[in-house]
Short mmCIF file of C-alpha atoms and ligand atoms in Angstrom, two decimals:
data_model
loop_
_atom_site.label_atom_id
_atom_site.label_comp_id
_atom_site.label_asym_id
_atom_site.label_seq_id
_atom_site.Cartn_x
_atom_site.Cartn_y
_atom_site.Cartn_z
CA UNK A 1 30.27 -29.06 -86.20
CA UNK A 2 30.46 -24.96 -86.04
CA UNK A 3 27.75 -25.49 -83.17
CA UNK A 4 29.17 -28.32 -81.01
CA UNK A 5 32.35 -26.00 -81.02
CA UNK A 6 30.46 -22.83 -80.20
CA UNK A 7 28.73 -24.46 -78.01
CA UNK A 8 32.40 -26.09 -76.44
CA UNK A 9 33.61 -22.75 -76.24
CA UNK A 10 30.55 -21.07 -74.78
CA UNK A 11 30.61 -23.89 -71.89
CA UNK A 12 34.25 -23.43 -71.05
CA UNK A 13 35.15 -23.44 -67.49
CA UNK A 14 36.95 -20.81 -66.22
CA UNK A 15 40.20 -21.71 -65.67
CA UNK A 16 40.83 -18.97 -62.82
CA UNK A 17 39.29 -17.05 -59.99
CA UNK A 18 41.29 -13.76 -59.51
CA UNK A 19 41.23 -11.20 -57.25
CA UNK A 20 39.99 -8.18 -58.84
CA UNK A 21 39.53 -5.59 -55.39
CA UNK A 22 40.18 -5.46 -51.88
CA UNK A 23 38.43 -3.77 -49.22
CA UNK A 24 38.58 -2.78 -45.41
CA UNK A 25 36.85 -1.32 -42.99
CA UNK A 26 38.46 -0.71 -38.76
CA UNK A 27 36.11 0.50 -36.80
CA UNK A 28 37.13 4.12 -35.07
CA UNK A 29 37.65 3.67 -31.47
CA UNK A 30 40.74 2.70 -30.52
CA UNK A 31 41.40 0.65 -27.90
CA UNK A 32 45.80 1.56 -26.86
CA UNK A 33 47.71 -1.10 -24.36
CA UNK A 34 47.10 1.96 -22.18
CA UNK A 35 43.90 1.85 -22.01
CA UNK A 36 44.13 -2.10 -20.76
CA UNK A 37 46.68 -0.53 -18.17
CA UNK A 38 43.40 0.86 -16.37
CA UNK A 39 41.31 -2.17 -17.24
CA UNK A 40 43.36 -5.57 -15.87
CA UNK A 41 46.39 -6.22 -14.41
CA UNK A 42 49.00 -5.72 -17.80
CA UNK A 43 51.26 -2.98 -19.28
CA UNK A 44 52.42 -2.11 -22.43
CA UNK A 45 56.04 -3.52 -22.61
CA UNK A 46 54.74 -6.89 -21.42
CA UNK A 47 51.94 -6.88 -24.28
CA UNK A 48 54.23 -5.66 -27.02
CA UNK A 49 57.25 -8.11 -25.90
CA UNK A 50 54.95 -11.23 -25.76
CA UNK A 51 52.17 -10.37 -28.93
CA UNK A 52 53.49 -7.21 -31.06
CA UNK A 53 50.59 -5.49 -30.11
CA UNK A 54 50.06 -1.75 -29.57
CA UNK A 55 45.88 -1.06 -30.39
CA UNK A 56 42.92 -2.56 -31.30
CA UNK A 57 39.76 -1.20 -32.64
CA UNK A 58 36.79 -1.60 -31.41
CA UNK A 59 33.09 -1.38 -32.75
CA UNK A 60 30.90 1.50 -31.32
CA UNK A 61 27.78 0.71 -29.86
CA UNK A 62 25.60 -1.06 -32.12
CA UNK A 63 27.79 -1.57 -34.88
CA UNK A 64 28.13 -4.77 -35.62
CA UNK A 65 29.73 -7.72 -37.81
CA UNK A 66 27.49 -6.78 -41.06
CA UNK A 67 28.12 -3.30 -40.57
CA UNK A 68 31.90 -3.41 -41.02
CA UNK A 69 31.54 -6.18 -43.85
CA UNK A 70 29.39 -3.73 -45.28
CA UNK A 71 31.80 -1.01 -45.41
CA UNK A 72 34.66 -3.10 -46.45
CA UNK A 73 32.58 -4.74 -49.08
CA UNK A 74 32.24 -1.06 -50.40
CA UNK A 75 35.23 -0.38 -51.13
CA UNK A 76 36.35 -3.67 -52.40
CA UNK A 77 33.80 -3.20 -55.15
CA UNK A 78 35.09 0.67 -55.86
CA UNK A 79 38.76 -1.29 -56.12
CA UNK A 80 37.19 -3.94 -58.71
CA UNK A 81 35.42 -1.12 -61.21
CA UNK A 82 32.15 -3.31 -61.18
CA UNK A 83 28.56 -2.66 -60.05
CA UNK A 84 27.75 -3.92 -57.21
CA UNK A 85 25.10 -5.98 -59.31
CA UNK A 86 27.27 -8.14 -61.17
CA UNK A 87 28.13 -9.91 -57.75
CA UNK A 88 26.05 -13.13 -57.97
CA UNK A 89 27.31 -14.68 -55.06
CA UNK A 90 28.50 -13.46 -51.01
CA UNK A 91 30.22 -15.88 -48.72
CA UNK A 92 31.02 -14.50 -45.34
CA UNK A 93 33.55 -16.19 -42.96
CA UNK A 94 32.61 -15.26 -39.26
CA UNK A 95 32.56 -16.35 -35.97
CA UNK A 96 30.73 -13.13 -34.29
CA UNK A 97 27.67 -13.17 -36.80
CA UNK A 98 24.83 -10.44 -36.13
CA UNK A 99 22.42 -13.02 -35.81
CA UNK A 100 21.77 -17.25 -35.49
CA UNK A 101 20.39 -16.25 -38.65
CA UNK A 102 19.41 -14.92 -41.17
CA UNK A 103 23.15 -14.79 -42.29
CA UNK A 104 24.86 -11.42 -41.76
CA UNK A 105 25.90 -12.49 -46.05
CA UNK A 106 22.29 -11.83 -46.68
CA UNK A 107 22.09 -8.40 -44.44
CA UNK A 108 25.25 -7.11 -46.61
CA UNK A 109 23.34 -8.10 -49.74
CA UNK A 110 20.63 -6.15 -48.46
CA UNK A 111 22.11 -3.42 -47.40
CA UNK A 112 24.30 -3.57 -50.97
CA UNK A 113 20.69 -3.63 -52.80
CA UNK A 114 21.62 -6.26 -55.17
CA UNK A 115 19.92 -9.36 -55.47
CA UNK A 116 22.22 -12.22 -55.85
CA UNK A 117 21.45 -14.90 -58.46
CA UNK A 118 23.85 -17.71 -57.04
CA UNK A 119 23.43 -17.40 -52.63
CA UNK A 120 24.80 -15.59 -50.31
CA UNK A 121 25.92 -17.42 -46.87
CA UNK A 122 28.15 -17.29 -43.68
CA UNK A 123 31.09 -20.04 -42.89
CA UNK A 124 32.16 -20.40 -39.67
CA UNK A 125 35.93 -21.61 -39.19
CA UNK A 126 36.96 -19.12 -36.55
CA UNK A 127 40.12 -16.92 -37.47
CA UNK A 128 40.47 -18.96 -40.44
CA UNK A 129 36.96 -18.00 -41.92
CA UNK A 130 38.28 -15.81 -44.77
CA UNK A 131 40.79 -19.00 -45.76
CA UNK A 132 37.56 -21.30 -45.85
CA UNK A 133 35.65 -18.33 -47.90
CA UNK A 134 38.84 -18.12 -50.21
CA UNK A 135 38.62 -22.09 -51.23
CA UNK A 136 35.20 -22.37 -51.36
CA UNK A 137 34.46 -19.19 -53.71
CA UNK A 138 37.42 -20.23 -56.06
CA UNK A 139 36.25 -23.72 -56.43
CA UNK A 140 32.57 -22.54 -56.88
CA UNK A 141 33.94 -20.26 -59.74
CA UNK A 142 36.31 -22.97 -61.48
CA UNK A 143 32.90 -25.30 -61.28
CA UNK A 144 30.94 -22.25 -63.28
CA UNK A 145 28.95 -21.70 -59.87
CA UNK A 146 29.12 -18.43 -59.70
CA UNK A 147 31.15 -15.79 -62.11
CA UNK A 148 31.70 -12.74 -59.82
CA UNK A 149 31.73 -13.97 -55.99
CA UNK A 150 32.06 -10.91 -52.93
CA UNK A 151 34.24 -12.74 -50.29
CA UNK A 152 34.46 -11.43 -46.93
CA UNK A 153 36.02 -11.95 -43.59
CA UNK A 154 34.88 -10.00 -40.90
CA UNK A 155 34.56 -10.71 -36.82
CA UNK A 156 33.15 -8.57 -33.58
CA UNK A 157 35.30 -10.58 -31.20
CA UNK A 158 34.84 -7.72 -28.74
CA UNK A 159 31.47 -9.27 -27.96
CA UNK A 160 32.76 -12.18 -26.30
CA UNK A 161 36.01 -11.42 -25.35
CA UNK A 162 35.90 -11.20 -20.98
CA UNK A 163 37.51 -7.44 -20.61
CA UNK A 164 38.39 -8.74 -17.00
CA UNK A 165 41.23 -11.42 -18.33
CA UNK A 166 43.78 -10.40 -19.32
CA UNK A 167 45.74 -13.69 -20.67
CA UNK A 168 42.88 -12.81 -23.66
CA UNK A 169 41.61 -9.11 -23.71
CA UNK A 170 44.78 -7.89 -24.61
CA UNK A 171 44.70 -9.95 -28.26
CA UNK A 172 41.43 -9.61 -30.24
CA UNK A 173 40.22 -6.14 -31.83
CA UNK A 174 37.23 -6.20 -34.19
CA UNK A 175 37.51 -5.14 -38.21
CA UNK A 176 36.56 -6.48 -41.83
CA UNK A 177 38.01 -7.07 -45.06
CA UNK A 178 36.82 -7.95 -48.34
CA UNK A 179 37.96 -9.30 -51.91
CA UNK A 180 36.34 -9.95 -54.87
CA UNK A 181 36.78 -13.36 -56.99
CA UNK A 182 36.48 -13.57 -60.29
CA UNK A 183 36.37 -16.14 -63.19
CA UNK A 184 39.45 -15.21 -65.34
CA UNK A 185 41.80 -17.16 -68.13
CA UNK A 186 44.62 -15.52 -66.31
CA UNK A 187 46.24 -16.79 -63.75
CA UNK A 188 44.97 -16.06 -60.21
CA UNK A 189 44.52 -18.99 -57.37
CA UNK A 190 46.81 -21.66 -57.93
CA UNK A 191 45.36 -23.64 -55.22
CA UNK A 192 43.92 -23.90 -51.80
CA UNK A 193 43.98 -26.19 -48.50
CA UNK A 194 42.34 -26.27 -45.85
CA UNK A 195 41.86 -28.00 -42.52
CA UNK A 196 40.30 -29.01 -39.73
CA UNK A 197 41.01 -30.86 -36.28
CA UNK A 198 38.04 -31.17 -33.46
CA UNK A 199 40.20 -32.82 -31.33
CA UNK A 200 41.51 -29.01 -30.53
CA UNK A 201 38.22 -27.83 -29.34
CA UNK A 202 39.24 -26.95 -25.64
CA UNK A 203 42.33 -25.29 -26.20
CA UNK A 204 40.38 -22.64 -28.04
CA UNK A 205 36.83 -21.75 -27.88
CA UNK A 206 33.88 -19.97 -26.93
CA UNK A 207 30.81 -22.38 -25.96
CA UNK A 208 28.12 -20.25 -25.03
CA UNK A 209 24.61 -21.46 -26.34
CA UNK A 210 21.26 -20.34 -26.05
CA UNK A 211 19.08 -22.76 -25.10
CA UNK A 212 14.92 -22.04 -24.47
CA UNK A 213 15.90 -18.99 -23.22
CA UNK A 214 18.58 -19.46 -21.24
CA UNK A 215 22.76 -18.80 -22.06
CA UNK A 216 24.60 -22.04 -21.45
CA UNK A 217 28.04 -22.23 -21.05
CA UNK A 218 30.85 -19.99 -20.73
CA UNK A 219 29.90 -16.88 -21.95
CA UNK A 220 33.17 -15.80 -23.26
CA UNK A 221 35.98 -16.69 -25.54
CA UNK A 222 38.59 -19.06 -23.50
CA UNK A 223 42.48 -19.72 -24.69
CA UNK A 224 45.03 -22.07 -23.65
CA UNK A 225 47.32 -19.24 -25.00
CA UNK A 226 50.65 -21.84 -25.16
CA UNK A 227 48.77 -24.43 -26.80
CA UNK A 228 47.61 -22.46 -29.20
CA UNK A 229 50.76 -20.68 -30.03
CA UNK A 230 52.35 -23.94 -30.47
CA UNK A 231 49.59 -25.45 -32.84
CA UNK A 232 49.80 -22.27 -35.06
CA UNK A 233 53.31 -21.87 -35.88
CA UNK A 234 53.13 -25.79 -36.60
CA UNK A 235 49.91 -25.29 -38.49
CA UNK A 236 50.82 -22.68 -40.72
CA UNK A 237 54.50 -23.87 -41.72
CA UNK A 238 53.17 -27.37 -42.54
CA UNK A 239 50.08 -25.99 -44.52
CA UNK A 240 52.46 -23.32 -46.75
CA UNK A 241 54.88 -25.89 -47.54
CA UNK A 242 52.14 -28.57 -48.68
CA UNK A 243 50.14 -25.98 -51.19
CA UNK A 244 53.35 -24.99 -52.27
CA UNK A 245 54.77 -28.18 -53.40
CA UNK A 246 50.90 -28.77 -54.43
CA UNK A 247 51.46 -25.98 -56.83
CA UNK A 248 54.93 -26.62 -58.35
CA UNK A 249 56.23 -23.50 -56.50
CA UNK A 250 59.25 -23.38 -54.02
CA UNK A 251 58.92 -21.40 -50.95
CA UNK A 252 61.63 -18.67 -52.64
CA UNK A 253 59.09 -17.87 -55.18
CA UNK A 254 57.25 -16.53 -53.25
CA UNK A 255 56.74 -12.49 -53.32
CA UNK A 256 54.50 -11.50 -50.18
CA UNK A 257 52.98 -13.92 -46.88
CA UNK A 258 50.10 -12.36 -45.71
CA UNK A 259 49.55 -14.80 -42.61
CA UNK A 260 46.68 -14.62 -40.19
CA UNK A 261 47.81 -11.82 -37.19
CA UNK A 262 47.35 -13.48 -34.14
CA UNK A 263 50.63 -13.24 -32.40
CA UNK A 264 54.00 -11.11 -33.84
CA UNK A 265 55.64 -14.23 -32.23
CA UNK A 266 53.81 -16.63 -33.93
CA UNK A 267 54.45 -14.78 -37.20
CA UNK A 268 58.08 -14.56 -37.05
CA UNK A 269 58.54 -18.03 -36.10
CA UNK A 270 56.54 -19.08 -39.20
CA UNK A 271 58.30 -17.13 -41.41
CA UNK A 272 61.37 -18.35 -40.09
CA UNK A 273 60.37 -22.09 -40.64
CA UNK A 274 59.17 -21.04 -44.42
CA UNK A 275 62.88 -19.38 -44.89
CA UNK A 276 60.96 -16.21 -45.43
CA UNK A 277 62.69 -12.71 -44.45
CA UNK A 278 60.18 -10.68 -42.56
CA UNK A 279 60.49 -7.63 -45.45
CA UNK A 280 58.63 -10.45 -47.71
CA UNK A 281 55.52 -10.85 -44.60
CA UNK A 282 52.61 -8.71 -44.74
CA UNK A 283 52.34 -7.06 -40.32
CA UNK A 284 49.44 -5.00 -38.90
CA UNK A 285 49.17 -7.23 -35.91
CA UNK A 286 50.48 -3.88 -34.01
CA UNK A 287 47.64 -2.11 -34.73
CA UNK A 288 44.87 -3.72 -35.07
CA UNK A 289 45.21 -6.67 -33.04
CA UNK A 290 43.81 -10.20 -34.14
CA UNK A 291 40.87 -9.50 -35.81
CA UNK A 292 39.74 -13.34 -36.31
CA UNK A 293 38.61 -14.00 -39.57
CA UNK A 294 39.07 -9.84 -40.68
CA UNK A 295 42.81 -10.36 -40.26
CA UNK A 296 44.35 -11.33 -43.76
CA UNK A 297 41.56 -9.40 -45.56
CA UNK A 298 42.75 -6.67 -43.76
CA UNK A 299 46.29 -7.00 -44.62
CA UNK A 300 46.25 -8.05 -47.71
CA UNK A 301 44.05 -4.81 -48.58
CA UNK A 302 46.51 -2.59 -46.95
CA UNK A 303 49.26 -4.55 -48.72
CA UNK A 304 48.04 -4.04 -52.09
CA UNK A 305 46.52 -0.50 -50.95
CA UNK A 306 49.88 1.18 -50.33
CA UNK A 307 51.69 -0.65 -53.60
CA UNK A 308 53.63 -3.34 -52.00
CA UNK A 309 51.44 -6.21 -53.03
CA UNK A 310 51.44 -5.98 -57.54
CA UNK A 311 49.77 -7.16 -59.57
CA UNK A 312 51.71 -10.27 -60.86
CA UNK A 313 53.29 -10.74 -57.47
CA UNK A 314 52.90 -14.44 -56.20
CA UNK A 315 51.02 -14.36 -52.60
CA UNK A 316 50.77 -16.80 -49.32
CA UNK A 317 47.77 -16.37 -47.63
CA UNK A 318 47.66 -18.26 -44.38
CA UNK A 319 45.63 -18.82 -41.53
CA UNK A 320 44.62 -20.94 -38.57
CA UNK A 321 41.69 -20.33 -35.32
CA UNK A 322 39.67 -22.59 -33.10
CA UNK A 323 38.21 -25.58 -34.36
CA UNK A 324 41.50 -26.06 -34.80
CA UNK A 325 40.78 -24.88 -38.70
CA UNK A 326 43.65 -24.03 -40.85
CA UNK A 327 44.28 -23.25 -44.32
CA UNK A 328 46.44 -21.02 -47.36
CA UNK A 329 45.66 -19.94 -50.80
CA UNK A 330 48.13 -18.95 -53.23
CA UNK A 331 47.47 -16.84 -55.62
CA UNK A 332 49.14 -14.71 -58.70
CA UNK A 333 48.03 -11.63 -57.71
O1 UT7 B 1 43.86 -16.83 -33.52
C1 UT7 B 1 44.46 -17.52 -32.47
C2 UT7 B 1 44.19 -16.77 -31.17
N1 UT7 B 1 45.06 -17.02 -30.07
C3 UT7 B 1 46.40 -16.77 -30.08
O2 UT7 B 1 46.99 -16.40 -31.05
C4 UT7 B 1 47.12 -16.95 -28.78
C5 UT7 B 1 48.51 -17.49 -28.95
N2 UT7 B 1 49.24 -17.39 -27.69
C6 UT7 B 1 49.79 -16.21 -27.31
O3 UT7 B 1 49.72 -15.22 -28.00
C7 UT7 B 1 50.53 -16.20 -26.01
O4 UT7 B 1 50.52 -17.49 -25.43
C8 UT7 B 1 49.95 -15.17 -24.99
C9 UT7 B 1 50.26 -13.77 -25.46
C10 UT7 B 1 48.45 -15.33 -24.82
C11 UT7 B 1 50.60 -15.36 -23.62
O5 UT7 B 1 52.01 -15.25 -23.73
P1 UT7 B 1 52.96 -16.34 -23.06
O6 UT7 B 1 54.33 -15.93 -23.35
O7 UT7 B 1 52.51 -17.68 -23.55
O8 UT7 B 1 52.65 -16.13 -21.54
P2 UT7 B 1 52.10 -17.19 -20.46
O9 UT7 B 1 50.67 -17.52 -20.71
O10 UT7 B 1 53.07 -18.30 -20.33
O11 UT7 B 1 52.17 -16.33 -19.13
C12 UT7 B 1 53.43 -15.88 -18.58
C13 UT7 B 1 53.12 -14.99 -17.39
C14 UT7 B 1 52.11 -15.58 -16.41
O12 UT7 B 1 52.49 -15.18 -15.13
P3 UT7 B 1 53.31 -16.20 -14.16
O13 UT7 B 1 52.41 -17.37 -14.00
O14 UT7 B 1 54.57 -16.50 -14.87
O15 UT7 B 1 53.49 -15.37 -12.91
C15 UT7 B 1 50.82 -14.92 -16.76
O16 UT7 B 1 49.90 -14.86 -15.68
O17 UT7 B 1 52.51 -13.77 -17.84
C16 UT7 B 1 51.29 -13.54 -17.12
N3 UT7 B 1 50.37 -12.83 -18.01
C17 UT7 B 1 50.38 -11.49 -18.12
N4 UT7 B 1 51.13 -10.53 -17.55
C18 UT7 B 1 50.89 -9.26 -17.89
C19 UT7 B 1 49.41 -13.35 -18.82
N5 UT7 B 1 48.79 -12.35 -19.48
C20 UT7 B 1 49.37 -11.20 -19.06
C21 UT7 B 1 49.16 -9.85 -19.37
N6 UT7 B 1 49.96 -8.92 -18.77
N7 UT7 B 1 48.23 -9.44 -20.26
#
């Protein structure tokens, strides 16, 4: 009897993933409205009027996506007070991998010089990559997958972004943030959604392939940018109210939104749907631009970073990108 219940107890599933350390990492060359000035056909009041924007960073040559989830993952493991070791699992979300494969996960394990006992792998959902990462890490850690999982958004959209339009080189600036899961019997993720909608592919994409040698396709990113503003602000009200009600939580109860930065536009009108004041939403879209799937790891890290985001607070994490994909977590920070 002792034994079945030791053995019960033993086998218990965690009840909780929490979020034990953030990390970032923005590459150091700045990229100011001013410098697209002498690049297209813009200026700085009509960037900042339409998207909130002021800079961007931008890699250096030869740094790429693992590189900056590298560094990010660094410091999210500093944050946490654990050994790099005890991560047994590393999901990245990216769009701008280093490679087809092996996944840029596995370089950042490498480079971390751990070996991970439960996987490590790249998801691809576009600017909501780090959403998809979220969900997927905190269900593998409720299902006793893993115990200590190193989640990580991080994107080089400077790659394929065409420097020569400006209805898109204005937007995207390249960066990584990290967060570490872990199983806990306090609270931490409530819940998670997440979404997806092919039917969106050509208002948002980039389509270049390799194929026996040759690049097929557009070789850049292309936007419908009115399309996709639309879609967004739609996206990201209706997905916050649904995990909310999914949780038992009103929108009210919420301390902090940290939502995807793709647009200051698109951000305000969201929080204005969700009733939220913008003192309660988490902004960095002025300087670093949308970094894709880097974007809420980024400001959630700064968030919690510079003591506005406690521990105990109640967080929105939202996000949306091509695919369409969308998806929030909410968490008890
Ligand atoms: O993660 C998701 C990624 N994508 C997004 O978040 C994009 C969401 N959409 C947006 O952010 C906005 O739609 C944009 C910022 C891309 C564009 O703003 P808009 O208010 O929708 O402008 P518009 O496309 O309707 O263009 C208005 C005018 C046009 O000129 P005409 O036709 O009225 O003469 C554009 O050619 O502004 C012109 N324009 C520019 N002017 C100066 C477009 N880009 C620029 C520019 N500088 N960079």
């Amino acid at each position: 009897m002792f034994l079945f219940f030791a053995f019960k107890v033993y086998h218990m599933v965690a009840k909780f993933s929490r979020i034990i350390g953030t990390g970032s990492y923005l590459p150091e060359r700045i990229l100011s409205n001013k410098d697209l000035q002498e690049m297209v056909d813009t200026n700085d009041e009509w960037i900042v009027e339409r998207t909130g924007i002021k800079n961007r960073h931008i890699v250096a040559e030869g740094e790429t996506t693992g590189d900056m989830a590298y560094q990010a993952s660094l410091k999210a493991i500093e944050m946490a007070g654990i050994e790099a070791k005890q991560i047994d699992m590393i999901i990245i979300g990216t769009s701008s991998p280093d490679f087809f494969f092996p996944a840029t996960a596995c370089y950042v394990q490498d480079r971390l010089g751990i070996k991970v006992s439960k996987g490590a792998f790249d998801m691809q959902a576009a600017c909501s990559g780090f959403m998809y990462a979220v969900a997927m890490a905190d269900s593998l850690i409720k299902t006793e997958m893993a115990k200590t999982i190193l989640v990580i958004g991080a994107d080089t959209l400077s790659r394929i972004v065409d420097y020569t339009d400006r209805g898109t080189c204005i937007l995207f600036g390249d960066g990584a943030g990290a967060a570490i899961l872990q199983a806990s019997d306090e609270a931490g993720i409530l819940g998670s959604q997440i979404y997806a909608d092919g039917s969106y592919t050509s208002i948002l994409n980039c389509e270049t392939r390799i194929d026996s040698g040759k690049i097929i396709g557009h070789p850049y990113l292309t936007m419908d940018g009115q399309s996709v503003f639309k879609f967004a602000v739609k996206a990201l009200s209706g997905v916050a109210k649904e995990l909310a009600d999914k949780c038992g939580i009103t929108l009210d109860e919420i301390d902090w939104v940290v939502p995807h930065q793709a647009n200051m536009r698109i951000i305000e009108s969201t929080a204005r749907s969700l009733n939220a004041s913008m003192d309660k939403v988490i902004v960095t879209v002025d300087q670093h631009g949308n970094t894709s799937a880097a974007s809420i790891p980024l400001a959630l890290d700064l968030a919690v970073r510079d003591g506005r985001i406690k521990r105990g607070d109640l967080v929105l994490l939202e996000g949306v990108g091509g695919g369409f994909t969308w998806g929030a977590s909410l968490i008890r920070f």
